[in-house]
CSV table of C-alpha atoms in Angstrom, one decimal:
chain,number,residue,atom,x,y,z
A,1,MET,CA,-21.9,24.3,-0.1
A,2,ASN,CA,-21.5,21.9,-2.7
A,3,GLN,CA,-20.2,18.4,-2.6
A,4,ARG,CA,-16.7,19.0,-3.6
A,5,GLU,CA,-16.1,21.7,-0.9
A,6,SER,CA,-17.6,19.3,1.8
A,7,THR,CA,-15.2,16.5,1.0
A,8,ARG,CA,-12.0,18.8,0.8
A,9,LEU,CA,-9.8,19.2,3.8
A,10,SER,CA,-8.4,22.5,4.8
A,11,ALA,CA,-4.6,22.9,4.2
A,12,ASP,CA,-4.0,23.0,7.9
A,13,GLN,CA,-5.7,19.6,8.4
A,14,ALA,CA,-4.0,18.1,5.6
A,15,ALA,CA,-0.6,19.5,6.9
A,16,GLN,CA,-1.4,18.0,10.4
A,17,LEU,CA,-2.2,14.6,8.9
A,18,HIS,CA,0.9,14.8,6.9
A,19,ALA,CA,3.1,15.4,9.9
A,20,GLN,CA,1.4,12.8,11.8
A,21,HIS,CA,1.3,9.6,9.2
A,22,ALA,CA,3.7,10.5,6.3
A,23,ALA,CA,6.7,8.8,7.8
A,24,ALA,CA,4.8,5.7,8.5
A,25,LEU,CA,3.1,5.7,5.1
A,26,LEU,CA,6.5,6.2,3.3
A,27,ARG,CA,7.8,3.2,5.0
A,28,PHE,CA,4.7,1.1,4.1
A,29,LEU,CA,5.0,2.4,0.4
A,30,THR,CA,8.7,1.7,0.4
A,31,GLY,CA,8.3,-1.9,1.5
A,32,LEU,CA,5.4,-2.4,-0.9
A,33,THR,CA,6.8,-0.9,-4.0
A,34,GLY,CA,10.5,-1.7,-3.3
A,35,SER,CA,11.5,1.9,-4.4
A,36,VAL,CA,11.9,5.2,-2.4
A,37,ASP,CA,11.1,7.1,-5.6
A,38,ASP,CA,7.8,5.1,-6.3
A,39,ALA,CA,6.7,5.5,-2.7
A,40,GLN,CA,7.3,9.2,-2.5
A,41,ASP,CA,5.4,9.3,-5.8
A,42,CYS,CA,2.4,7.2,-4.1
A,43,LEU,CA,2.8,9.3,-1.0
A,44,GLN,CA,2.4,12.5,-2.8
A,45,ALA,CA,-0.8,11.2,-4.9
A,46,THR,CA,-2.2,10.0,-1.3
A,47,PHE,CA,-2.0,13.4,0.4
A,48,ALA,CA,-3.4,14.9,-2.8
A,49,ILE,CA,-6.4,12.7,-2.5
A,50,LEU,CA,-6.5,13.3,1.2
A,51,GLN,CA,-6.8,17.0,0.5
A,52,GLU,CA,-9.4,16.5,-2.2
A,53,LYS,CA,-11.4,13.6,-0.5
A,54,GLY,CA,-10.4,13.3,3.0
A,55,GLY,CA,-13.0,15.2,4.6
A,56,ALA,CA,-15.4,12.5,3.6
A,57,SER,CA,-13.9,10.0,5.8
A,58,ALA,CA,-14.5,10.1,9.7
A,59,ALA,CA,-11.8,11.7,11.5
A,60,GLY,CA,-11.2,8.6,13.8
A,61,THR,CA,-10.6,6.6,10.7
A,62,ARG,CA,-8.3,8.5,8.7
A,63,ARG,CA,-5.0,6.7,9.5
A,64,ALA,CA,-6.7,3.4,8.0
A,65,TRP,CA,-8.2,5.5,5.1
A,66,LEU,CA,-4.7,7.0,4.4
A,67,PHE,CA,-3.2,3.4,4.4
A,68,ARG,CA,-5.9,2.2,2.2
A,69,VAL,CA,-5.7,5.2,-0.2
A,70,ALA,CA,-1.8,4.6,-0.4
A,71,HIS,CA,-2.2,1.1,-1.0
A,72,ASN,CA,-4.4,1.7,-4.0
A,73,GLU,CA,-2.0,4.3,-5.3
A,74,ALA,CA,0.6,1.7,-5.2
A,75,MET,CA,-1.6,-1.0,-6.9
A,76,GLN,CA,-2.4,1.8,-9.8
A,77,LEU,CA,1.5,2.4,-10.2
A,78,PHE,CA,1.9,-1.5,-10.8
A,79,ARG,CA,-1.1,-1.5,-13.1
A,80,ARG,CA,0.1,1.3,-15.1
A,81,ARG,CA,3.7,-0.4,-15.3
A,82,LYS,CA,1.9,-3.6,-16.3
A,83,LEU,CA,0.0,-2.0,-19.0
A,84,ALA,CA,3.0,-0.1,-20.3
A,85,GLY,CA,4.9,-3.1,-21.2
A,86,PRO,CA,6.5,-6.3,-19.7
A,87,MET,CA,7.9,-5.9,-16.3
A,88,GLU,CA,11.4,-7.0,-15.3
A,89,PRO,CA,11.5,-10.0,-12.7
A,90,ALA,CA,11.1,-8.8,-9.2
A,91,ASP,CA,15.0,-9.7,-8.5
A,92,GLU,CA,15.9,-7.6,-11.4
A,93,LEU,CA,13.7,-4.6,-10.2
A,94,GLN,CA,15.1,-4.7,-6.5
A,95,GLN,CA,18.6,-4.9,-8.0
A,96,ALA,CA,17.9,-1.8,-10.2
A,97,ALA,CA,16.1,0.1,-7.4
A,98,GLY,CA,19.1,-0.6,-5.1
A,99,GLN,CA,22.0,0.3,-7.7
A,100,HIS,CA,21.8,4.0,-6.7
A,101,ASP,CA,21.1,3.5,-2.9
A,102,SER,CA,23.7,3.7,-0.2
A,103,PRO,CA,24.5,0.5,1.6
A,104,VAL,CA,22.5,1.9,4.5
A,105,ASP,CA,19.5,2.5,2.2
A,106,GLN,CA,19.8,-1.3,0.9
A,107,LEU,CA,20.1,-2.5,4.4
A,108,LEU,CA,17.2,-0.6,5.6
A,109,ARG,CA,15.0,-1.7,2.5
A,110,GLN,CA,15.9,-5.3,3.4
A,111,GLU,CA,15.0,-5.1,6.8
A,112,ARG,CA,11.6,-3.5,6.1
A,113,LEU,CA,10.9,-6.3,3.4
A,114,GLN,CA,11.9,-8.9,6.2
A,115,GLN,CA,9.6,-7.1,8.6
A,116,VAL,CA,6.6,-7.1,6.1
A,117,ARG,CA,7.1,-10.7,5.2
A,118,ARG,CA,7.4,-11.8,8.9
A,119,GLU,CA,4.1,-9.9,9.8
A,120,LEU,CA,2.4,-11.3,6.6
A,121,SER,CA,3.5,-14.9,7.6
A,122,LEU,CA,1.8,-14.4,11.3
A,123,LEU,CA,-1.6,-13.6,9.6
A,124,PRO,CA,-4.2,-16.5,9.5
A,125,GLU,CA,-3.5,-18.6,6.2
A,126,GLU,CA,-6.7,-17.5,4.6
A,127,LEU,CA,-5.5,-13.8,4.8
A,128,GLN,CA,-2.1,-14.7,3.6
A,129,VAL,CA,-3.3,-16.4,0.5
A,130,ILE,CA,-5.4,-13.5,-0.4
A,131,VAL,CA,-2.6,-11.0,-0.3
A,132,LYS,CA,-0.1,-13.3,-2.0
A,133,LEU,CA,-2.5,-13.8,-5.0
A,134,ARG,CA,-3.3,-10.0,-5.3
A,135,ILE,CA,0.1,-8.6,-4.5
A,136,VAL,CA,2.6,-11.2,-5.8
A,137,GLU,CA,0.4,-13.0,-8.4
A,138,GLY,CA,-1.3,-9.7,-9.5
A,139,LEU,CA,-4.6,-11.5,-9.8
A,140,ARG,CA,-7.8,-9.4,-9.8
A,141,PHE,CA,-10.1,-10.0,-7.1
A,142,ARG,CA,-12.8,-11.8,-9.3
A,143,GLU,CA,-10.0,-14.3,-10.3
A,144,ILE,CA,-9.0,-14.9,-6.7
A,145,ALA,CA,-12.6,-15.4,-5.6
A,146,ASP,CA,-12.8,-17.9,-8.5
A,147,GLN,CA,-9.6,-19.7,-8.0
A,148,LEU,CA,-10.4,-20.1,-4.2
A,149,GLN,CA,-14.2,-20.7,-4.7
A,150,ILE,CA,-15.3,-18.1,-2.6
A,151,PRO,CA,-17.7,-14.9,-3.3
A,152,LEU,CA,-16.2,-12.0,-4.4
A,153,GLY,CA,-17.3,-9.9,-1.2
A,154,THR,CA,-15.3,-12.6,0.8
A,155,ALA,CA,-12.4,-12.1,-1.2
A,156,LEU,CA,-12.3,-8.4,-0.8
A,157,GLY,CA,-13.2,-8.2,2.9
A,158,ARG,CA,-10.3,-10.7,3.5
A,159,MET,CA,-7.8,-8.3,1.8
A,160,GLN,CA,-9.1,-5.4,3.5
A,161,THR,CA,-8.9,-7.3,6.8
A,162,ALA,CA,-5.4,-8.5,6.0
A,163,LEU,CA,-4.1,-4.9,5.0
A,164,ARG,CA,-5.8,-3.5,8.3
A,165,LYS,CA,-3.8,-6.1,10.4
A,166,LEU,CA,-0.6,-5.4,8.7
A,167,ALA,CA,-1.2,-1.6,9.2
A,168,GLN,CA,-2.0,-2.3,12.9
A,169,GLN,CA,1.3,-4.8,13.3
A,170,LEU,CA,3.5,-2.5,11.4
A,171,GLY,CA,2.3,0.8,12.5
A,172,ASP,CA,5.0,3.3,13.0
A,173,ASP,CA,7.5,0.2,13.2
A,174,LEU,CA,7.0,-0.1,9.5
């Protein structure tokens, strides 16, 4: 068996994980991206990666692994857009994303964003700062570490801790 075969999950395993976690991941990604379409694209990419590489993760940590991969996919989406050209201000993006949504979808998106913001505000200040600098400001981890005058590994660790705590706090309620 080669390395590629050892990291692949069976279709049944992937389908079972999809059934267990897809709804929570979609809510997480929708809150993160502000768009159901973008969230669905990221979700699809996440499960494609799961089937290819998910076997390398420990079975007991696959939920956390999935959230980390989903977050990475959303960040890649933001980076691709940033490279493609100037992005619209966040308010305009949210408005554009909501133009075709029903009032119920708009309300649900607003509630999800409020819940994410509320849970973020409950994190320790050192974790909040990292998340805001990375996600809101779009800084690279090296820039964050330099700005906060902390080691790069500390910045990375704090972000991982923040995302893990947010995922736990939001869980299936996301």
